[in-house]
mmCIF file of C-alpha atoms in Angstrom:
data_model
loop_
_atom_site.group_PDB
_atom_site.id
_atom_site.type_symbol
_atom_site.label_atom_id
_atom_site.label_comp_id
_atom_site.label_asym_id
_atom_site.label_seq_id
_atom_site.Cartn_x
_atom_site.Cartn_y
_atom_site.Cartn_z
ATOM 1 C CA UNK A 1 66.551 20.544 9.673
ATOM 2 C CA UNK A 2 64.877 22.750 12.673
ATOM 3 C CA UNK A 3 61.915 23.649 10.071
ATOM 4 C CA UNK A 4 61.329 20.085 8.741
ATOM 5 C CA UNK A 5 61.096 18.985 12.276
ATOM 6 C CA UNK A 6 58.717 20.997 13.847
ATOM 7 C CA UNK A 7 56.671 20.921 10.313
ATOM 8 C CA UNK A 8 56.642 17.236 10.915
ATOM 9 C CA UNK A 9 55.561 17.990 14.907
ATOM 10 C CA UNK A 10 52.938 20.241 13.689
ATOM 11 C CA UNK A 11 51.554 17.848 10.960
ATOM 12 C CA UNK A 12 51.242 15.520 13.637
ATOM 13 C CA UNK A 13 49.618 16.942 16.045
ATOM 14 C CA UNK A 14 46.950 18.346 13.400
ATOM 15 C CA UNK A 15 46.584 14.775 12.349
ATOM 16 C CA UNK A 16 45.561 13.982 15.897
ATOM 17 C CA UNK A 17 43.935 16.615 16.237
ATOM 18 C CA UNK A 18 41.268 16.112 13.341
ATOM 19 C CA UNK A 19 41.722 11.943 14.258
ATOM 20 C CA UNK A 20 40.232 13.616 17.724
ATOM 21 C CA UNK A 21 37.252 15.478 16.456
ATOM 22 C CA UNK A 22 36.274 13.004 14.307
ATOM 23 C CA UNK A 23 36.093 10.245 16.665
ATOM 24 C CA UNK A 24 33.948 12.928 18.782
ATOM 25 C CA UNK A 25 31.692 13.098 16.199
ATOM 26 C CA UNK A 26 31.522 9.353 15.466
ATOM 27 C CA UNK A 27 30.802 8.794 19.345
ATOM 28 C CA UNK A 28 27.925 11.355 19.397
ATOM 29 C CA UNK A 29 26.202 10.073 16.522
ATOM 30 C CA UNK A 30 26.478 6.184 18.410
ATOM 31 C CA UNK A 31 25.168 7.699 21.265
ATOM 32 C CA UNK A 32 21.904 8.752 20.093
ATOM 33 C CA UNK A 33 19.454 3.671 15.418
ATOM 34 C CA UNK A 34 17.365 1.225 15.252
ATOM 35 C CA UNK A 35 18.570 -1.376 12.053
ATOM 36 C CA UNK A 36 19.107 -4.703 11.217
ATOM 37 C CA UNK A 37 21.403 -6.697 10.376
ATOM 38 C CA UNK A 38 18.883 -8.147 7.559
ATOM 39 C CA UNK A 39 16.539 -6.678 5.564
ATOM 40 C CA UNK A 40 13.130 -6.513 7.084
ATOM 41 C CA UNK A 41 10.329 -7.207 3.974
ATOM 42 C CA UNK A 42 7.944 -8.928 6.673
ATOM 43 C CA UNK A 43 6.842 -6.346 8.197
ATOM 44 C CA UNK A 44 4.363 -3.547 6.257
ATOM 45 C CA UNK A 45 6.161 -1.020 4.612
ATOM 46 C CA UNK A 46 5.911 2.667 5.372
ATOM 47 C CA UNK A 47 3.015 4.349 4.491
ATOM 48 C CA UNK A 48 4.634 7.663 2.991
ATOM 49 C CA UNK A 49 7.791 8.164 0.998
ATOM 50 C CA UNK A 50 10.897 8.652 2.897
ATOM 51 C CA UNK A 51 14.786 8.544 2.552
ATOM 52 C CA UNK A 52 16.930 7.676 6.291
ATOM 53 C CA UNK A 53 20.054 6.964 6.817
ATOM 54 C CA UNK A 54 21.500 5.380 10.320
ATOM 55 C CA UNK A 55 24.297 3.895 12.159
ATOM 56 C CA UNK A 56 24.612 1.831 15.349
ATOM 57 C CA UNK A 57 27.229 0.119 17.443
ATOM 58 C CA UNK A 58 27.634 -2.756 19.797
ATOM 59 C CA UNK A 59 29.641 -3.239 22.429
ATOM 60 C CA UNK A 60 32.355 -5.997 22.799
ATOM 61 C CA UNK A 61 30.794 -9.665 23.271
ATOM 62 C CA UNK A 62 33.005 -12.214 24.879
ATOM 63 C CA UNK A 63 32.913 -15.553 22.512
ATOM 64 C CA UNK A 64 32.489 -18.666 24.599
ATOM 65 C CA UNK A 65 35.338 -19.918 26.474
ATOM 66 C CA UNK A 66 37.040 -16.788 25.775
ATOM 67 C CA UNK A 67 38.488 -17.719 22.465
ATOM 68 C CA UNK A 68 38.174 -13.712 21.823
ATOM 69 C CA UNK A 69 36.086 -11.123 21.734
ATOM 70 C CA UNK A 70 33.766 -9.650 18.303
ATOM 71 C CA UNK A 71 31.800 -6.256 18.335
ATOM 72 C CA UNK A 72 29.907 -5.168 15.444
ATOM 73 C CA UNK A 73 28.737 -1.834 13.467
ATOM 74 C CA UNK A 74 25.917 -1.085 11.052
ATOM 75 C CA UNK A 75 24.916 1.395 8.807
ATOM 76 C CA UNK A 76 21.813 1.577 7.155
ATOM 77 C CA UNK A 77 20.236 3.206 3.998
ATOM 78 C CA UNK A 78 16.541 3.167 2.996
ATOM 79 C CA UNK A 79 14.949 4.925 0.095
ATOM 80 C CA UNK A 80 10.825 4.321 -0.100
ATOM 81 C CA UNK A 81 8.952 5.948 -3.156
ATOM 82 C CA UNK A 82 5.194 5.114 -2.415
ATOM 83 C CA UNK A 83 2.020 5.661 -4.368
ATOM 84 C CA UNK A 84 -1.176 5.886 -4.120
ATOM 85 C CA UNK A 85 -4.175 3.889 -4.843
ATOM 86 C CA UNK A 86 -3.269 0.508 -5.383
ATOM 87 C CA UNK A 87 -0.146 0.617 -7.478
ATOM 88 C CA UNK A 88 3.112 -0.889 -6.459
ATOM 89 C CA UNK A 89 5.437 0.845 -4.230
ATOM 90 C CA UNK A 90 9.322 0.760 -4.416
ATOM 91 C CA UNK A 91 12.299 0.401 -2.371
ATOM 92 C CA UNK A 92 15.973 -0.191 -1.998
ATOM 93 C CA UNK A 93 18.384 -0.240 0.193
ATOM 94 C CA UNK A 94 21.623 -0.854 1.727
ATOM 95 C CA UNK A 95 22.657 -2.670 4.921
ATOM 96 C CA UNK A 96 26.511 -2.135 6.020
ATOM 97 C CA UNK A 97 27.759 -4.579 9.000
ATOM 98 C CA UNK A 98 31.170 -4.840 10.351
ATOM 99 C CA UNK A 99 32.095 -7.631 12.488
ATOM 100 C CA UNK A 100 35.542 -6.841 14.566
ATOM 101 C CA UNK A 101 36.668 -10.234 15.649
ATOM 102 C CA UNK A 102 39.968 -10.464 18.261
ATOM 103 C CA UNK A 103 41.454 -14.162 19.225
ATOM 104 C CA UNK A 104 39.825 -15.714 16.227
ATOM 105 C CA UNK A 105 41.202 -15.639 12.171
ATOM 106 C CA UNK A 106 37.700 -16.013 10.029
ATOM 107 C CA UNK A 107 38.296 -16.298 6.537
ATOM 108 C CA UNK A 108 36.068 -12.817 5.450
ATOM 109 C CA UNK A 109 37.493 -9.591 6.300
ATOM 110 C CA UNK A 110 34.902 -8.324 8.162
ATOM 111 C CA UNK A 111 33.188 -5.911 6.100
ATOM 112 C CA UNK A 112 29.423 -7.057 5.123
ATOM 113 C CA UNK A 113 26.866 -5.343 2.430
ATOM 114 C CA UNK A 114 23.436 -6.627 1.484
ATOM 115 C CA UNK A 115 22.195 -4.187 -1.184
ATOM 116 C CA UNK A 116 18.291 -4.940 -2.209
ATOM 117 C CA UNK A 117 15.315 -3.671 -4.353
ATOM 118 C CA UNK A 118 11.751 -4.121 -3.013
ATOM 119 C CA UNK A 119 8.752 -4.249 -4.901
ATOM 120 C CA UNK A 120 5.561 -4.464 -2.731
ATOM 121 C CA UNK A 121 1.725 -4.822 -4.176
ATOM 122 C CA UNK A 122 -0.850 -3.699 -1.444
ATOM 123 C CA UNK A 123 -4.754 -3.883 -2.270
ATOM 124 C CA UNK A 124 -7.227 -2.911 0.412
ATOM 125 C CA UNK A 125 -10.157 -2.271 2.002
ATOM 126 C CA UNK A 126 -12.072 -0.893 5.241
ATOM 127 C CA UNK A 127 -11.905 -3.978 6.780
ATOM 128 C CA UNK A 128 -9.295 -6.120 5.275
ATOM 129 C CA UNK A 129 -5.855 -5.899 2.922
ATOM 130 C CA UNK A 130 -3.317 -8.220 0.720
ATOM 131 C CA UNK A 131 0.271 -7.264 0.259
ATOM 132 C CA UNK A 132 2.796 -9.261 -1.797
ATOM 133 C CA UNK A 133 6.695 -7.935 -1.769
ATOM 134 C CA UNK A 134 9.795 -9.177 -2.979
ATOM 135 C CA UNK A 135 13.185 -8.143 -2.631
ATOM 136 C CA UNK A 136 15.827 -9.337 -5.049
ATOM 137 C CA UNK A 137 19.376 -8.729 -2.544
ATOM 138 C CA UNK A 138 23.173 -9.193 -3.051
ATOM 139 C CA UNK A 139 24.838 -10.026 0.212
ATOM 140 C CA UNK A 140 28.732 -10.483 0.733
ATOM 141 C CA UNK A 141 32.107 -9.296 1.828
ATOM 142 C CA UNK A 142 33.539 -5.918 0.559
ATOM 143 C CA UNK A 143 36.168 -8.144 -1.304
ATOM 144 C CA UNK A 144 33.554 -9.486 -3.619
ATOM 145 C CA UNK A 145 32.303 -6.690 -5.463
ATOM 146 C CA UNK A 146 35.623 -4.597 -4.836
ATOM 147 C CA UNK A 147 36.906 -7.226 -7.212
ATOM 148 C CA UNK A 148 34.054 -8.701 -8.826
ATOM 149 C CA UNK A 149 33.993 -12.026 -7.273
ATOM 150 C CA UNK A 150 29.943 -12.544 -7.951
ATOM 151 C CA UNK A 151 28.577 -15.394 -7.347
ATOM 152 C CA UNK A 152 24.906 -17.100 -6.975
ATOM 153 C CA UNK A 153 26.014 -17.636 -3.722
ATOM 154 C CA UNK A 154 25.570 -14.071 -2.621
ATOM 155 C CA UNK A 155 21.897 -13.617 -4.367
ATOM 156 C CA UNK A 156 19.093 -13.712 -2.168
ATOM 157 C CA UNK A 157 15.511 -13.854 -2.615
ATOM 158 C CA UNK A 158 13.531 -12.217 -0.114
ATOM 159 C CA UNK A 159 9.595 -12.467 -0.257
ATOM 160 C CA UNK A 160 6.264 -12.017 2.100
ATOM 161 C CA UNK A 161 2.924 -12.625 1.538
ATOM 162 C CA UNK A 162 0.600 -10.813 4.178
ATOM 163 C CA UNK A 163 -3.341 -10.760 4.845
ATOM 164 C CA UNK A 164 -5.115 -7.885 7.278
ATOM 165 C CA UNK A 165 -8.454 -7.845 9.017
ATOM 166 C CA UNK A 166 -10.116 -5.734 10.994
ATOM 167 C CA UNK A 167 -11.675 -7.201 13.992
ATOM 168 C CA UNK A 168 -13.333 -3.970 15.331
ATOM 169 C CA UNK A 169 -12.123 -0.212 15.620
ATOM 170 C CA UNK A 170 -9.001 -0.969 18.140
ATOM 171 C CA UNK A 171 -7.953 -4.672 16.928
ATOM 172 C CA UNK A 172 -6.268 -5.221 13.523
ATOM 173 C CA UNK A 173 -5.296 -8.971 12.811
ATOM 174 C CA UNK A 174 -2.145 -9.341 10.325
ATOM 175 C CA UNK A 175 -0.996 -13.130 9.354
ATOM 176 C CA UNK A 176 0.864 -14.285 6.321
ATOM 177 C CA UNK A 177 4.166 -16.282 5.288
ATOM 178 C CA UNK A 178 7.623 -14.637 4.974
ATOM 179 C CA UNK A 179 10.997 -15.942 3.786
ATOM 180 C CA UNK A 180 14.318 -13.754 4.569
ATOM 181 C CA UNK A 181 17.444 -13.902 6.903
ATOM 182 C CA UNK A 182 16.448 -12.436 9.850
ATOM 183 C CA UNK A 183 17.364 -15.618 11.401
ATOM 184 C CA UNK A 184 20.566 -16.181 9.794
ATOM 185 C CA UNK A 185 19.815 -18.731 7.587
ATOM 186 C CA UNK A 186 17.393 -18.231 4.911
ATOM 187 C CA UNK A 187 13.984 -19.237 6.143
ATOM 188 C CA UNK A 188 10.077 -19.516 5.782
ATOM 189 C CA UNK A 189 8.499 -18.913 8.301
ATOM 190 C CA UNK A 190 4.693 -18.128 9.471
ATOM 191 C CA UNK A 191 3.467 -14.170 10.633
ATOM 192 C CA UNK A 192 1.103 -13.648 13.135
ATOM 193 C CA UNK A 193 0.387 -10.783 15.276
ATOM 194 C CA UNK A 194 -2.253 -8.587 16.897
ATOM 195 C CA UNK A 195 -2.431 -4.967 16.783
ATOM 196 C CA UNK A 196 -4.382 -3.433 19.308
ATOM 197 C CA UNK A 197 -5.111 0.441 20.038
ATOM 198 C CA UNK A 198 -6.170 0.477 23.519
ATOM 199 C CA UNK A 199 -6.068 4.212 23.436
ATOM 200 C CA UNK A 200 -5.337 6.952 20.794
ATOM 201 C CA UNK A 201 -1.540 7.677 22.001
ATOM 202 C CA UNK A 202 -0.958 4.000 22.868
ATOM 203 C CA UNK A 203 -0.217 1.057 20.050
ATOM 204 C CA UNK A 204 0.688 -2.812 20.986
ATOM 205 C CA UNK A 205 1.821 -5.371 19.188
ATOM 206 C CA UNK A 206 2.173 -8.777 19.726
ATOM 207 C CA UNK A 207 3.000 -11.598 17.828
ATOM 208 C CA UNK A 208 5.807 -13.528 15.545
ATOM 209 C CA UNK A 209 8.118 -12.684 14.734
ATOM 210 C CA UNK A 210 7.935 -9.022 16.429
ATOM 211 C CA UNK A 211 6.715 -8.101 19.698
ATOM 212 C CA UNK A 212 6.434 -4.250 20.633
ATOM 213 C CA UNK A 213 4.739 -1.409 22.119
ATOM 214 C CA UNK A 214 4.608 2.355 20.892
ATOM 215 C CA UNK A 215 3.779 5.726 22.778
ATOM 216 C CA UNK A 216 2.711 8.825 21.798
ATOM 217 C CA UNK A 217 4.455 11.160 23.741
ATOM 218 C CA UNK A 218 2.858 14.202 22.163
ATOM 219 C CA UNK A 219 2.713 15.073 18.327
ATOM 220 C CA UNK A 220 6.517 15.778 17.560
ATOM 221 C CA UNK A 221 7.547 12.636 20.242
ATOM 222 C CA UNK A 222 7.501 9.135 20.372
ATOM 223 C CA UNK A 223 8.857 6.078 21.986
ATOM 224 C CA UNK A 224 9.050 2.380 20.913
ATOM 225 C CA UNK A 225 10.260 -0.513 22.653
ATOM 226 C CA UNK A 226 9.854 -4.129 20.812
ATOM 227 C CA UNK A 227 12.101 -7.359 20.768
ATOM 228 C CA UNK A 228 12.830 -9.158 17.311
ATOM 229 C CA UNK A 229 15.250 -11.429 15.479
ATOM 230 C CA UNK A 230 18.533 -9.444 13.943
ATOM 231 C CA UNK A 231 20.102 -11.968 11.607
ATOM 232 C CA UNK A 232 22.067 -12.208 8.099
ATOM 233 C CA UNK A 233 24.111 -14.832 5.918
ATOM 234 C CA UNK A 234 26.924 -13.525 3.798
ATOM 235 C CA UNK A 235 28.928 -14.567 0.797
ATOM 236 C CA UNK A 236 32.482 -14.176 1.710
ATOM 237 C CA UNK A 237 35.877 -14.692 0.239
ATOM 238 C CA UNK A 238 39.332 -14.689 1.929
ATOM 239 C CA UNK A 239 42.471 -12.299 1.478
ATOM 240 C CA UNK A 240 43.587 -14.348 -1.572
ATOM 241 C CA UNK A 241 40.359 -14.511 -3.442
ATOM 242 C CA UNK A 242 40.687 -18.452 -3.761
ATOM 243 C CA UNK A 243 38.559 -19.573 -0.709
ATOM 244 C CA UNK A 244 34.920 -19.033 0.208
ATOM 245 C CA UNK A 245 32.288 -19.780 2.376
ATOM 246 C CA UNK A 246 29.137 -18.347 3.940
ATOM 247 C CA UNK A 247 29.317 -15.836 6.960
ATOM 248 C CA UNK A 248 26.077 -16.309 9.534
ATOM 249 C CA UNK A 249 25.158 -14.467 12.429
ATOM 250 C CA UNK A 250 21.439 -14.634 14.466
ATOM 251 C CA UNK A 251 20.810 -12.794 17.379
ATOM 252 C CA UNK A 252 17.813 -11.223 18.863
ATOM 253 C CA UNK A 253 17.665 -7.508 19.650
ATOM 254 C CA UNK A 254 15.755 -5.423 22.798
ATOM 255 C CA UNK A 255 15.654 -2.411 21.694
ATOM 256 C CA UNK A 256 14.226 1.032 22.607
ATOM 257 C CA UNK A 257 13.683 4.028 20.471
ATOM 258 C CA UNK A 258 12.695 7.713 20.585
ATOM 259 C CA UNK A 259 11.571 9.745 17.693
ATOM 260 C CA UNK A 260 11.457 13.335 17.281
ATOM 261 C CA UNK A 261 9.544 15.246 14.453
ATOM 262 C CA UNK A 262 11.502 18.230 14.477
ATOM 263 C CA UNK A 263 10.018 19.246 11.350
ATOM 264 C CA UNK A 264 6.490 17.681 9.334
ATOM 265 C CA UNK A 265 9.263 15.991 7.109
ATOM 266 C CA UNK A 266 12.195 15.829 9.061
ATOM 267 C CA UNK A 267 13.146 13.523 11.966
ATOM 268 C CA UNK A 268 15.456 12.320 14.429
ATOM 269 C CA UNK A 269 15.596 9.006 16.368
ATOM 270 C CA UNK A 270 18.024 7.866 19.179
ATOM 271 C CA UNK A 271 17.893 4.319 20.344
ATOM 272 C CA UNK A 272 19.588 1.737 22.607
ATOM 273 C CA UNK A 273 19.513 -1.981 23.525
ATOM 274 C CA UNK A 274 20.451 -5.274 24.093
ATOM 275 C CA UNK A 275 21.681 -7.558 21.511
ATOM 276 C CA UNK A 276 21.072 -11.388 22.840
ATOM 277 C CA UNK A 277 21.954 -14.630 21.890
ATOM 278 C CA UNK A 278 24.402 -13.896 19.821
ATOM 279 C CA UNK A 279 25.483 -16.665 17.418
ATOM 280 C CA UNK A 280 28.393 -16.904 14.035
ATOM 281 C CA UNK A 281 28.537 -19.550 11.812
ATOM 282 C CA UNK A 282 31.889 -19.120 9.879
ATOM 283 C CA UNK A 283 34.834 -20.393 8.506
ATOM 284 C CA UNK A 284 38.310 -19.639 10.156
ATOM 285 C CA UNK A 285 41.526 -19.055 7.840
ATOM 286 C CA UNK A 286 42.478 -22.904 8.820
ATOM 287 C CA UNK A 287 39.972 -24.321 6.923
ATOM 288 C CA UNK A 288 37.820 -25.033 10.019
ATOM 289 C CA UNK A 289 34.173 -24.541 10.249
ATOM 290 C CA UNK A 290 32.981 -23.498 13.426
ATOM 291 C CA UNK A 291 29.767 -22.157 15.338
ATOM 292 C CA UNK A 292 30.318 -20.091 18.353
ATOM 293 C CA UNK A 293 28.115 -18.195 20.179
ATOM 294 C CA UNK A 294 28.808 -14.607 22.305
ATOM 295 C CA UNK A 295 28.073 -12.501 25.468
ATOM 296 C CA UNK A 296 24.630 -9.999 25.128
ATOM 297 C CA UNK A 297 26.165 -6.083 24.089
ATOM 298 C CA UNK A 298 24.759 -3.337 24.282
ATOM 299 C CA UNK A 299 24.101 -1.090 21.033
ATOM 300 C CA UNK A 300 23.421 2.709 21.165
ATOM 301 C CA UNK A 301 22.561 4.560 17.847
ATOM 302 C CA UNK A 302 21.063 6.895 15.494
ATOM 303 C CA UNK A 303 19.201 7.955 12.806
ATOM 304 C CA UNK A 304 17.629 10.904 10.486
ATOM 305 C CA UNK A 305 14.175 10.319 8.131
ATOM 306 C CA UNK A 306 13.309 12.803 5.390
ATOM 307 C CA UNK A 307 10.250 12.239 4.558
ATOM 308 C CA UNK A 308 8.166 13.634 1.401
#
């Protein structure tokens, strides 16, 4: 009886033990990634082929009138093959959001996935460029796929249609139409900004729907900051599998990031922000459909690119 005891008391304490460390971990990796709740096929894609993988955390938001409080997690995995010449380029993708809600019942569980293939054409020149993507995306609740709930609810069409110029050696104009969720609700919507290169370590861009501004810190650093929409819809189902609905959420993100090239193909970004007008669209277990809005957090993350 002695033995089975303290085996229990030492199974217990190893269990806390390794419940410990791995929260340390978890908390370190928070600590020092820039991602969205949506995927992003407005702006250009990346000019070289890369796999990254990141996560990022909020802190608790207050819902008005203190019905409760939400915070929020993502993870985020990009794979981008490109090619040269003018052939198409390829990516997918998938966007992992959890949405911790206290004081209020909504009828998902919480657990969010958008999964998506891109295909992007880009033709160009000296002076100007075309590039046409689309993105073919499944977004819902773990539930639904776990036990293959699909519906045409949860499909989503993502697709951008963007024209460059070259105004002289420092300006570069980029205008076009987009359609995605970065607002929450799917929408079309105009793009228009100005790149400008006032010197060779400093980049600015302003414009819809992105503003930002990038320094070259030397060749292995560099820091962003820039202020854009963070949005997503969701299919969701409740516990039982009988009810469903659509899950929104908009917000706007301030964010600022630092990259380091550790190696010509490897590197490591930290970020942190504000997330700002925070808004959900959702229906509670009741039956009730209700749109509620939330304090600014703050979100701290992390991220690793292998490029090749």
């Amino acid at each position: 009886m002695l033995i089975s005891s303290v085996s229990c008391v030492l199974y217990v304490g190893f269990a806390m033990l390794v419940r410990y460390y791995l929260s340390c971990i978890c908390l370190l990796l928070a600590s020092i990634t820039e991602c969205m709740a949506a995927v992003d096929i407005c702006q250009d894609p990346a000019t070289y082929s890369h796999l990254s993988i990141g996560f990022h955390n909020h802190s608790k938001s207050t819902i008005e009138r203190n019905l409760g409080e939400t915070d929020q997690e993502n993870v985020y995995f990009d794979l981008t093959i490109n090619s040269a010449d003018d052939k198409p380029m390829f990516s997918a993708g998938h966007r992992y959001t959890v949405f911790n809600v206290a004081g209020l019942e909504p009828e998902t569980n919480g657990h969010l996935h958008t999964t998506f293939v891109a295909f992007h054409r880009l033709s160009q020149t000296d002076q100007r460029s075309l590039r046409f993507s689309i993105a073919p995306a499944f977004s819902a609740s773990s539930n639904v796929a776990r036990h293959r709930e699909f519906s045409a609810d949860a499909l989503q069409l993502l697709a951008a249609v963007v024209w460059g110029r070259r105004l002289s050696d420092r300006v570069r104009l980029r205008y076009g139409i987009c359609g995605d969720h970065r607002f929450g609700r799917y929408r079309i919507y105009p793009l228009l900004s100005m790149h400008w290169k006032p010197h060779p370590d400093w980049t600015v861009e302003v414009g819809f729907p992105i503003v930002q501004l990038a320094y070259r810190v030397s060749a292995q650093f560099t820091s962003n900051i820039r202020i854009r929409p963070d949005g997503n819809e969701w299919y969701v189902l409740d516990k039982t599998l009988t009810n469903h609905s659509q899950f929104v959420y908009e917000a706007y993100a301030l964010e600022w990031t630092f990259d380091w090239q550790v190696h010509p193909n490897f590197v490591v970004s930290a970020s942190i922000g504000r997330q700002m007008h925070n808004r959900y669209e959702m229906t509670l277990l009741d039956g009730s459909r209700v749109r509620l809005s939330s304090d600014a957090a703050t979100r701290i993350g992390a991220a690793l690119e292998w490029r090749f």
